[in-house]
Short mmCIF file of C-alpha atoms and ligand atoms in Angstrom, two decimals:
data_model
loop_
_atom_site.label_atom_id
_atom_site.label_comp_id
_atom_site.label_asym_id
_atom_site.label_seq_id
_atom_site.Cartn_x
_atom_site.Cartn_y
_atom_site.Cartn_z
CA MET K 131 -0.07 0.07 0.02
CA GLN K 132 1.33 3.43 -0.79
CA THR K 133 2.40 5.56 1.98
CA VAL K 134 3.17 8.86 0.18
CA GLN K 135 2.61 12.18 2.18
CA ASN K 136 2.56 15.86 1.03
CA ILE K 137 5.52 18.00 1.93
CA THR K 138 4.12 20.63 0.07
CA GLU K 139 1.51 20.78 -2.80
CA SER K 140 3.89 19.63 -5.29
CA ILE K 141 6.69 17.78 -3.20
CA HIS K 142 6.02 14.47 -1.90
CA TYR K 143 7.65 12.14 0.72
CA VAL K 144 8.20 8.86 -0.96
CA GLY K 145 10.41 7.27 1.70
CA CYS K 146 10.11 3.98 3.78
CA ASN K 147 10.62 2.55 7.39
CA ASP K 148 12.68 -0.39 8.40
CA ARG K 149 11.85 -1.44 11.99
CA ARG K 150 13.19 -5.16 11.59
CA LEU K 151 16.97 -4.20 11.03
CA GLU K 152 18.90 -5.23 13.96
CA LYS K 153 22.26 -2.94 13.44
CA PHE K 154 22.52 0.36 11.26
CA GLU K 155 25.71 -0.16 9.17
CA ASN K 156 25.85 -3.49 10.96
CA ILE K 157 27.27 -1.89 13.99
CA PHE K 158 24.79 0.64 15.81
CA PRO K 159 21.60 -1.01 17.55
CA LEU K 160 18.38 0.20 16.01
CA PRO K 161 15.95 -0.33 18.99
CA ASN K 162 13.13 1.91 17.21
CA GLY K 163 14.19 1.08 13.47
CA ILE K 164 15.20 3.48 10.86
CA SER K 165 13.54 5.53 8.27
CA TYR K 166 14.88 6.19 4.64
CA ASN K 167 13.71 9.50 3.26
CA SER K 168 13.08 10.36 -0.22
CA PHE K 169 11.36 13.13 -1.91
CA LEU K 170 9.66 13.76 -5.40
CA ILE K 171 9.23 17.01 -6.71
CA ASN K 172 6.20 17.27 -9.29
CA ASP K 173 6.69 20.35 -11.70
CA GLU K 174 7.11 20.84 -15.33
CA LYS K 175 9.98 18.22 -14.69
CA THR K 176 9.87 15.45 -12.15
CA ALA K 177 12.82 14.75 -9.86
CA ILE K 178 13.38 12.35 -6.97
CA LEU K 179 16.08 13.36 -4.32
CA ASP K 180 17.52 10.37 -3.14
CA THR K 181 16.48 6.78 -3.07
CA VAL K 182 16.16 4.29 -0.43
CA ASP K 183 17.90 1.08 0.97
CA SER K 184 17.59 -2.02 -0.89
CA SER K 185 15.77 -3.66 1.87
CA VAL K 186 12.65 -1.39 1.34
CA THR K 187 12.56 -1.36 -2.71
CA GLU K 188 9.24 -2.81 -2.98
CA GLN K 189 7.51 -0.17 -0.77
CA PHE K 190 9.50 2.61 -2.35
CA LEU K 191 8.69 1.82 -6.07
CA GLU K 192 5.16 1.62 -5.20
CA ASN K 193 5.32 5.16 -3.56
CA VAL K 194 7.36 6.47 -6.40
CA GLN K 195 4.81 5.30 -9.20
CA GLY K 196 2.03 6.43 -6.90
CA ALA K 197 3.60 10.12 -6.50
CA LEU K 198 4.27 10.18 -10.24
CA ALA K 199 0.85 9.20 -11.38
CA GLY K 200 2.02 7.98 -14.61
CA ARG K 201 4.35 10.79 -15.35
CA ASP K 202 7.96 9.98 -16.50
CA LEU K 203 11.12 10.85 -14.08
CA ASP K 204 13.34 13.32 -15.52
CA TYR K 205 15.96 13.53 -12.82
CA ILE K 206 17.26 11.31 -10.02
CA VAL K 207 19.69 13.59 -7.62
CA VAL K 208 22.12 12.07 -5.60
CA ASN K 209 23.17 14.04 -2.41
CA HIS K 210 24.57 10.98 -0.76
CA MET K 211 25.85 7.89 -2.53
CA GLU K 212 25.78 5.68 0.68
CA PRO K 213 23.98 2.29 0.05
CA ASP K 214 21.27 3.20 2.44
CA HIS K 215 20.29 5.92 0.14
CA CYS K 216 21.56 4.92 -3.28
CA GLY K 217 20.52 1.41 -3.13
CA ASN K 218 17.38 1.89 -5.84
CA ILE K 219 18.98 4.11 -8.21
CA VAL K 220 19.64 1.16 -10.69
CA GLU K 221 15.99 0.06 -10.04
CA LEU K 222 14.55 3.66 -10.88
CA SER K 223 16.90 3.68 -13.80
CA ARG K 224 15.74 0.56 -15.18
CA LEU K 225 11.89 1.84 -14.76
CA TYR K 226 12.51 5.01 -15.95
CA PRO K 227 15.45 5.18 -18.50
CA ASN K 228 15.04 8.88 -19.36
CA GLY K 229 15.70 10.08 -15.87
CA LYS K 230 19.14 11.97 -15.42
CA ILE K 231 21.30 11.06 -12.82
CA VAL K 232 22.29 14.41 -11.09
CA ALA K 233 25.26 14.12 -8.83
CA ASN K 234 28.90 15.35 -8.56
CA LYS K 235 32.10 13.73 -9.74
CA LYS K 236 32.76 11.70 -6.61
CA ALA K 237 29.30 10.27 -6.10
CA LEU K 238 29.35 9.18 -9.96
CA ASN K 239 32.67 7.56 -9.47
CA PHE K 240 31.18 5.65 -6.55
CA LEU K 241 28.08 4.60 -8.80
CA ASP K 242 30.54 3.04 -11.11
CA GLN K 243 32.32 1.30 -8.27
CA PHE K 244 29.17 0.19 -6.70
CA TYR K 245 27.14 -1.06 -9.61
CA PRO K 246 29.72 -2.30 -12.28
CA GLN K 247 27.24 -4.57 -13.76
CA VAL K 248 25.36 -1.69 -15.21
CA ASP K 249 26.44 1.49 -17.39
CA LEU K 250 24.22 4.24 -16.85
CA LYS K 251 27.20 6.84 -18.00
CA GLU K 252 24.64 8.04 -20.77
CA ASN K 253 22.35 9.42 -18.33
CA TYR K 254 24.87 11.16 -16.07
CA HIS K 255 24.25 14.81 -15.35
CA GLN K 256 27.49 16.00 -13.53
CA VAL K 257 27.20 19.07 -11.24
CA LYS K 258 29.53 21.48 -9.63
CA GLU K 259 29.18 23.39 -6.33
CA GLY K 260 26.55 26.17 -6.58
CA ASP K 261 25.33 24.65 -9.74
CA THR K 262 21.25 24.83 -10.41
CA LEU K 263 18.71 22.94 -12.06
CA SER K 264 15.39 24.35 -13.02
CA LEU K 265 12.44 21.95 -12.72
CA GLY K 266 9.90 24.67 -13.64
CA LYS K 267 8.44 26.61 -10.54
CA HIS K 268 11.25 24.72 -8.45
CA GLU K 269 14.83 25.54 -8.71
CA LEU K 270 17.53 23.44 -6.98
CA THR K 271 20.92 24.57 -6.10
CA PHE K 272 23.81 22.23 -4.92
CA ILE K 273 25.70 22.89 -2.06
CA PHE K 274 28.80 20.67 -1.43
CA ALA K 275 29.23 19.13 2.02
CA PRO K 276 32.34 16.84 1.83
CA MET K 277 32.50 14.36 4.80
CA VAL K 278 29.18 15.54 6.37
CA HIS K 279 29.61 11.55 6.40
CA TRP K 280 31.10 10.89 3.20
CA PRO K 281 33.45 12.67 0.88
CA GLU K 282 30.68 13.20 -2.01
CA VAL K 283 27.94 14.55 0.10
CA MET K 284 26.03 17.42 -1.07
CA PHE K 285 22.96 19.22 0.26
CA THR K 286 20.22 20.66 -2.34
CA TYR K 287 18.27 23.67 -1.61
CA GLU K 288 14.93 24.40 -3.35
CA LYS K 289 14.70 28.00 -3.82
CA THR K 290 10.70 28.45 -4.30
CA GLU K 291 9.77 26.51 -1.06
CA LYS K 292 12.68 27.34 0.76
CA ILE K 293 13.74 23.63 1.43
CA LEU K 294 17.25 22.33 2.50
CA PHE K 295 17.48 18.79 1.58
CA SER K 296 20.10 17.92 3.87
CA ALA K 297 21.36 14.47 3.46
CA ASP K 298 22.48 12.76 6.34
CA ALA K 299 22.76 16.13 8.40
CA PHE K 300 19.97 16.81 11.02
CA GLY K 301 18.80 13.20 10.73
CA THR K 302 18.07 10.47 13.44
CA PHE K 303 17.71 6.93 14.24
CA GLY K 304 14.10 5.91 14.78
CA ALA K 305 11.52 4.99 12.08
CA LEU K 306 8.68 7.27 11.50
CA HIS K 307 5.47 6.95 13.23
CA GLY K 308 3.31 8.11 10.65
CA ASN K 309 3.64 11.85 11.74
CA LEU K 310 6.18 13.15 9.13
CA PHE K 311 6.79 16.67 10.88
CA ALA K 312 8.92 17.02 13.97
CA ASP K 313 6.43 19.61 15.12
CA GLU K 314 3.74 16.68 14.93
CA LEU K 315 4.99 14.82 17.61
CA ASP K 316 7.16 14.94 20.92
CA TYR K 317 10.28 15.17 18.88
CA ASP K 318 12.43 15.22 22.36
CA LEU K 319 10.75 12.33 23.66
CA LEU K 320 10.86 10.16 20.55
CA TYR K 321 13.98 11.37 18.77
CA GLY K 322 16.20 13.58 21.10
CA GLU K 323 18.41 11.13 22.18
CA GLU K 324 18.58 9.16 19.20
CA CYS K 325 19.39 12.07 17.16
CA ARG K 326 22.35 12.95 19.37
CA ARG K 327 23.46 9.12 19.11
CA TYR K 328 23.07 9.45 15.38
CA TYR K 329 25.05 12.59 14.95
CA THR K 330 27.99 11.69 17.46
CA ASN K 331 28.37 8.22 16.10
CA ILE K 332 28.04 8.74 12.47
CA VAL K 333 29.27 12.27 11.92
CA GLY K 334 30.86 13.08 15.06
CA LYS K 335 34.37 13.06 13.80
CA TYR K 336 33.72 15.59 11.12
CA GLY K 337 32.78 18.62 13.37
CA LYS K 338 35.10 20.95 11.36
CA GLN K 339 33.23 19.83 8.15
CA VAL K 340 29.82 20.20 9.76
CA THR K 341 30.64 23.72 10.79
CA LYS K 342 31.86 24.54 7.19
CA ALA K 343 28.73 23.19 5.67
CA MET K 344 26.59 24.85 8.05
CA GLY K 345 28.38 28.04 7.21
CA LYS K 346 27.45 27.65 3.66
CA VAL K 347 23.99 27.01 4.28
CA SER K 348 23.56 30.25 6.39
CA GLU K 349 23.58 32.15 3.17
CA PHE K 350 20.35 30.66 2.05
CA ASP K 351 16.90 31.39 3.52
CA VAL K 352 15.76 27.85 5.07
CA GLN K 353 12.13 27.45 6.18
CA MET K 354 12.35 23.54 6.08
CA ILE K 355 15.05 20.92 6.76
CA ALA K 356 14.57 17.53 5.14
CA PRO K 357 17.02 15.05 6.00
CA LEU K 358 17.42 11.48 4.60
CA HIS K 359 16.51 9.92 8.17
CA GLY K 360 13.71 10.89 10.84
CA PRO K 361 11.24 13.57 10.78
CA ILE K 362 11.25 16.93 8.86
CA TRP K 363 11.56 20.23 10.21
CA ARG K 364 9.22 23.10 9.25
CA LYS K 365 9.08 24.77 12.61
CA ASP K 366 11.64 25.83 15.17
CA THR K 367 14.42 24.63 13.03
CA SER K 368 16.69 26.72 15.47
CA TYR K 369 16.53 24.00 17.97
CA LEU K 370 18.18 21.74 15.63
CA TRP K 371 20.53 24.11 14.45
CA ASP K 372 21.66 25.11 17.90
CA ARG K 373 22.41 21.36 18.67
CA TYR K 374 24.23 20.88 15.60
CA THR K 375 26.38 24.20 16.46
CA LYS K 376 27.27 22.78 19.78
CA TRP K 377 27.96 19.22 18.37
CA SER K 378 30.20 20.30 15.81
CA ALA K 379 32.32 22.40 18.04
CA TYR K 380 32.63 19.57 20.58
CA GLU K 381 30.98 22.07 23.02
CA PRO K 382 29.22 20.29 25.86
CA GLU K 383 25.67 20.70 26.23
CA LYS K 384 25.57 20.17 30.25
CA LYS K 385 27.89 19.64 33.20
CA GLY K 386 27.59 16.01 34.33
CA VAL K 387 30.09 13.22 34.59
CA VAL K 388 29.88 10.11 32.77
CA LEU K 389 31.33 7.00 34.48
CA VAL K 390 32.45 4.19 32.12
CA TYR K 391 33.65 1.15 33.73
CA ALA K 392 34.79 -2.44 32.46
CA SER K 393 34.50 -5.10 35.39
CA ILE K 394 35.09 -8.72 35.39
CA TYR K 395 33.83 -9.81 38.79
CA GLY K 396 32.10 -6.55 39.87
CA ASN K 397 34.58 -4.94 42.08
CA THR K 398 35.36 -2.25 39.65
CA ALA K 399 31.81 -1.68 39.44
CA SER K 400 31.26 -1.58 43.13
CA ALA K 401 34.06 1.09 43.30
CA ILE K 402 32.47 3.25 40.67
CA ASP K 403 29.20 3.04 42.53
CA TYR K 404 31.00 4.46 45.37
CA LEU K 405 32.46 7.37 43.79
CA ALA K 406 29.23 8.32 42.03
CA THR K 407 27.43 7.95 45.35
CA ARG K 408 30.07 10.47 46.72
CA LEU K 409 29.85 12.72 43.99
CA SER K 410 26.06 12.78 44.25
CA ASN K 411 26.47 13.65 47.92
CA LEU K 412 28.94 16.40 46.81
CA GLY K 413 26.15 17.88 44.75
CA VAL K 414 27.24 16.86 41.32
CA THR K 415 24.08 16.24 39.31
CA ASP K 416 23.75 14.57 35.97
CA LEU K 417 25.84 11.24 36.68
CA ARG K 418 25.62 8.39 34.06
CA ILE K 419 27.12 5.22 34.86
CA TYR K 420 27.78 2.73 32.06
CA ASP K 421 28.97 -1.06 32.04
CA VAL K 422 30.90 -1.32 28.73
CA SER K 423 30.46 -5.00 28.83
CA LYS K 424 26.46 -4.37 28.68
CA THR K 425 25.65 -0.96 26.90
CA HIS K 426 26.50 -0.49 23.15
CA PRO K 427 29.46 2.22 22.78
CA SER K 428 27.29 4.38 20.58
CA TYR K 429 25.14 5.21 23.57
CA ILE K 430 28.10 5.98 25.85
CA ILE K 431 29.76 8.07 22.99
CA ALA K 432 26.74 9.94 22.65
CA ASP K 433 26.34 11.04 26.53
CA ILE K 434 30.35 11.53 26.66
CA PHE K 435 29.22 14.24 23.88
CA LYS K 436 26.84 15.74 26.17
CA PHE K 437 28.41 15.98 29.38
CA THR K 438 31.57 17.80 30.54
CA HIS K 439 33.37 14.89 32.40
CA VAL K 440 34.18 11.42 31.58
CA ILE K 441 35.55 8.79 34.40
CA ILE K 442 37.10 5.57 32.85
CA SER K 443 38.10 2.75 34.82
CA SER K 444 38.98 -0.95 33.76
CA SER K 445 40.29 -4.28 35.54
CA THR K 446 43.34 -5.77 33.96
CA TYR K 447 43.07 -8.74 31.76
CA ASN K 448 46.19 -10.68 30.63
CA LEU K 449 48.34 -7.50 31.34
CA ASN K 450 45.92 -5.47 29.09
CA ILE K 451 42.82 -3.11 29.62
CA PHE K 452 39.85 -5.72 29.78
CA PRO K 453 38.94 -6.29 25.95
CA PRO K 454 35.31 -4.60 26.38
CA MET K 455 36.93 -1.58 27.50
CA LYS K 456 39.76 -1.77 24.76
CA ALA K 457 37.13 -1.91 22.20
CA PHE K 458 35.00 0.77 23.62
CA LEU K 459 38.23 3.31 23.52
CA ASP K 460 39.23 2.19 19.96
CA GLU K 461 35.82 3.09 18.93
CA MET K 462 35.94 6.41 20.80
CA ALA K 463 39.30 7.09 19.54
CA GLN K 464 38.12 6.89 15.94
CA LEU K 465 35.76 9.52 16.44
CA ASP K 466 37.99 12.02 17.75
CA ILE K 467 36.02 13.58 20.49
CA GLN K 468 37.53 16.61 21.99
CA ASN K 469 37.40 18.99 24.78
CA LYS K 470 36.70 16.80 27.69
CA LYS K 471 37.94 16.69 31.24
CA TYR K 472 38.64 13.21 32.58
CA ALA K 473 40.24 10.81 35.09
CA LEU K 474 41.35 7.00 35.03
CA ILE K 475 41.08 4.18 37.59
CA GLY K 476 42.73 0.72 37.28
CA ASN K 477 42.02 -2.66 38.93
CA GLY K 478 44.11 -5.69 39.13
CA SER K 479 45.14 -8.80 41.40
CA TRP K 480 48.61 -9.11 40.63
CA SER K 481 50.11 -7.01 37.93
CA PRO K 482 47.55 -4.12 37.39
CA THR K 483 48.93 -2.92 33.95
CA ALA K 484 45.45 -1.34 33.07
CA THR K 485 46.10 2.18 35.07
CA LYS K 486 49.27 2.60 32.88
CA GLN K 487 47.97 1.55 29.69
CA LEU K 488 44.82 3.61 29.95
CA THR K 489 46.92 6.69 30.80
CA GLN K 490 48.97 6.10 27.62
CA PHE K 491 45.89 5.55 25.70
CA PHE K 492 44.21 9.25 26.88
CA ALA K 493 47.55 11.19 26.61
CA GLU K 494 47.14 10.87 22.74
CA PHE K 495 43.54 12.43 23.01
CA LYS K 496 43.49 16.03 21.64
CA ASN K 497 42.01 18.36 24.14
CA TRP K 498 41.37 16.10 26.90
CA GLU K 499 42.47 17.71 30.44
CA ASN K 500 43.36 15.09 33.12
CA ILE K 501 41.76 16.42 36.31
CA ALA K 502 43.29 13.82 38.70
CA GLU K 503 46.10 11.41 39.12
CA PRO K 504 45.10 7.93 38.15
CA ILE K 505 44.20 5.49 41.04
CA THR K 506 44.95 1.75 41.07
CA LEU K 507 42.82 -0.66 43.03
CA SER K 508 44.02 -3.97 44.52
CA THR K 509 40.92 -6.06 43.34
CA THR K 510 38.50 -4.33 45.84
CA LEU K 511 38.05 -0.91 47.15
CA SER K 512 39.72 -1.32 50.55
CA GLU K 513 38.85 0.81 53.47
CA THR K 514 42.41 2.64 53.24
CA GLN K 515 42.05 3.51 49.80
CA LYS K 516 38.32 4.98 50.23
CA ASN K 517 40.15 8.27 51.11
CA GLU K 518 41.87 8.26 47.89
CA PHE K 519 38.32 7.89 46.29
CA ASP K 520 37.01 10.66 48.36
CA GLN K 521 39.86 13.06 47.39
CA LEU K 522 39.10 11.98 43.66
CA ALA K 523 35.40 12.66 44.20
CA ALA K 524 36.18 16.03 45.82
CA GLY K 525 38.68 16.69 42.86
CA ILE K 526 36.04 15.94 40.43
CA ALA K 527 33.16 17.83 42.12
CA ALA K 528 35.44 21.08 42.29
CA SER K 529 36.22 20.70 38.52
CA VAL K 530 32.36 20.16 37.57
CA SER K 531 31.41 23.44 39.41
CA ALA K 532 34.46 25.55 38.30
C1 FMN X 216 41.50 -13.84 32.39
C2 FMN X 216 41.91 -13.10 33.57
C3 FMN X 216 43.09 -12.28 33.49
C4 FMN X 216 43.39 -11.44 34.16
N1 FMN X 216 44.77 -10.79 34.25
C5 FMN X 216 45.28 -10.01 35.11
C6 FMN X 216 46.70 -9.42 34.97
O1 FMN X 216 47.39 -9.49 33.87
N2 FMN X 216 46.93 -8.50 35.81
C7 FMN X 216 46.10 -8.23 36.96
O2 FMN X 216 46.47 -7.69 37.83
N3 FMN X 216 44.81 -8.86 37.22
C8 FMN X 216 44.69 -9.65 36.23
N4 FMN X 216 43.27 -10.32 36.48
C9 FMN X 216 42.40 -9.87 37.55
C10 FMN X 216 41.42 -8.99 37.47
O3 FMN X 216 41.98 -7.83 36.75
C11 FMN X 216 40.89 -8.71 38.83
O4 FMN X 216 40.07 -9.74 39.06
C12 FMN X 216 40.21 -7.51 38.77
O5 FMN X 216 40.66 -6.21 38.31
C13 FMN X 216 38.94 -7.49 39.77
O6 FMN X 216 38.08 -6.33 39.38
P1 FMN X 216 36.75 -6.51 38.89
O7 FMN X 216 35.82 -7.46 39.90
O8 FMN X 216 36.07 -5.19 38.67
O9 FMN X 216 37.15 -7.28 37.42
C14 FMN X 216 42.76 -11.22 35.59
C15 FMN X 216 41.48 -11.79 35.49
C16 FMN X 216 41.02 -12.88 34.63
C17 FMN X 216 39.66 -13.20 34.83
FE1 FE2 X 217 25.44 8.14 5.33
FE1 FE2 X 218 22.10 7.71 5.85
#
């Protein structure tokens, strides 16, 4: 059954939801699914802006055919050549052989790589930064946004209705609930956290490039933002814009402490519970405790972006950091998170090397400020070491309130 919705009189939503997929990019858990957004402009010429993942082809084609109502497709605009969005270009080209593929050089190179079995070169319509394409009443301008996820990414601005088609930027995990617009539901409740988890894990590494792309966009009068995942914004776009401004500058949103531990038998966990209790007694609010063996790194990384302080603690395992913590740290290091205050705790029963290894690891991080000497536990938090923990708590509390 068709699930087309009108964004404006002549711009239609033809995207689809997947609520079955377990992991986005085969790594990020999707407890609430994902939407793959796609937009069809019905003017003197017809154009589709991005396609959808191959897992939802059937629904997508039904939507496109319904929205076109027998018309031919003149243009397929490719803002992002990642498979979750380009997965139906070949299929559309087969159904609409006259459709020109509007994309930049990098995207067309990827198209050649991804689908060597077909040759669509005759239909290529290569665009450069700032090029425009008239569809009749509607005019598209292409704004390059390299590394706002991938190198070929571009945004498309539609002049008449003042819509920014923003590729992955401003998107979120979480399928749509029928309500297409962010103002039709409680966005903060349904997508607020997931939008942060999406940004920080998918685009978080590329803060500089996001800032640059936002600078280009600010030259345009944007009344609506249509990302490739999640709801569309036609009101209060400053909410989203402000969040992105902070995130791309690695500016914490709130004072607070994320305590991340890796614990084999629970002793490190217990020490962290003690530390958090002390912090709370000292008036520190917004504490978050995570066990890396339990919680997927993407959730922890989102909170690390959000808050000012991070405490990392790990037991030693065969003279190394406990592997789940090591995996977490590797994932975090890849994202180049910046501007954090941190302290470290190691644990071990005979040769507690984790402390030193954690220290070495964090020394490499850009713009991370160590606020306390690392502490090493001998299996349990003993009465004699409680004092050290109390001092650590006092130091963290002072730093948070500074
Ligand atoms: C397979 C294995 C390897 C371990 N390797 C070390 C080690 O190399 N050095 C060390 O001091 N402790 C080692 N330990 C002991 C743990 O580090 C210790 O039990 C832990 O720090 C206690 O805290 P926890 O209950 O939070 O895991 C090892 C434990 C296990 C199960
Ligand atoms: Fe992407
Ligand atoms: Fe995407």
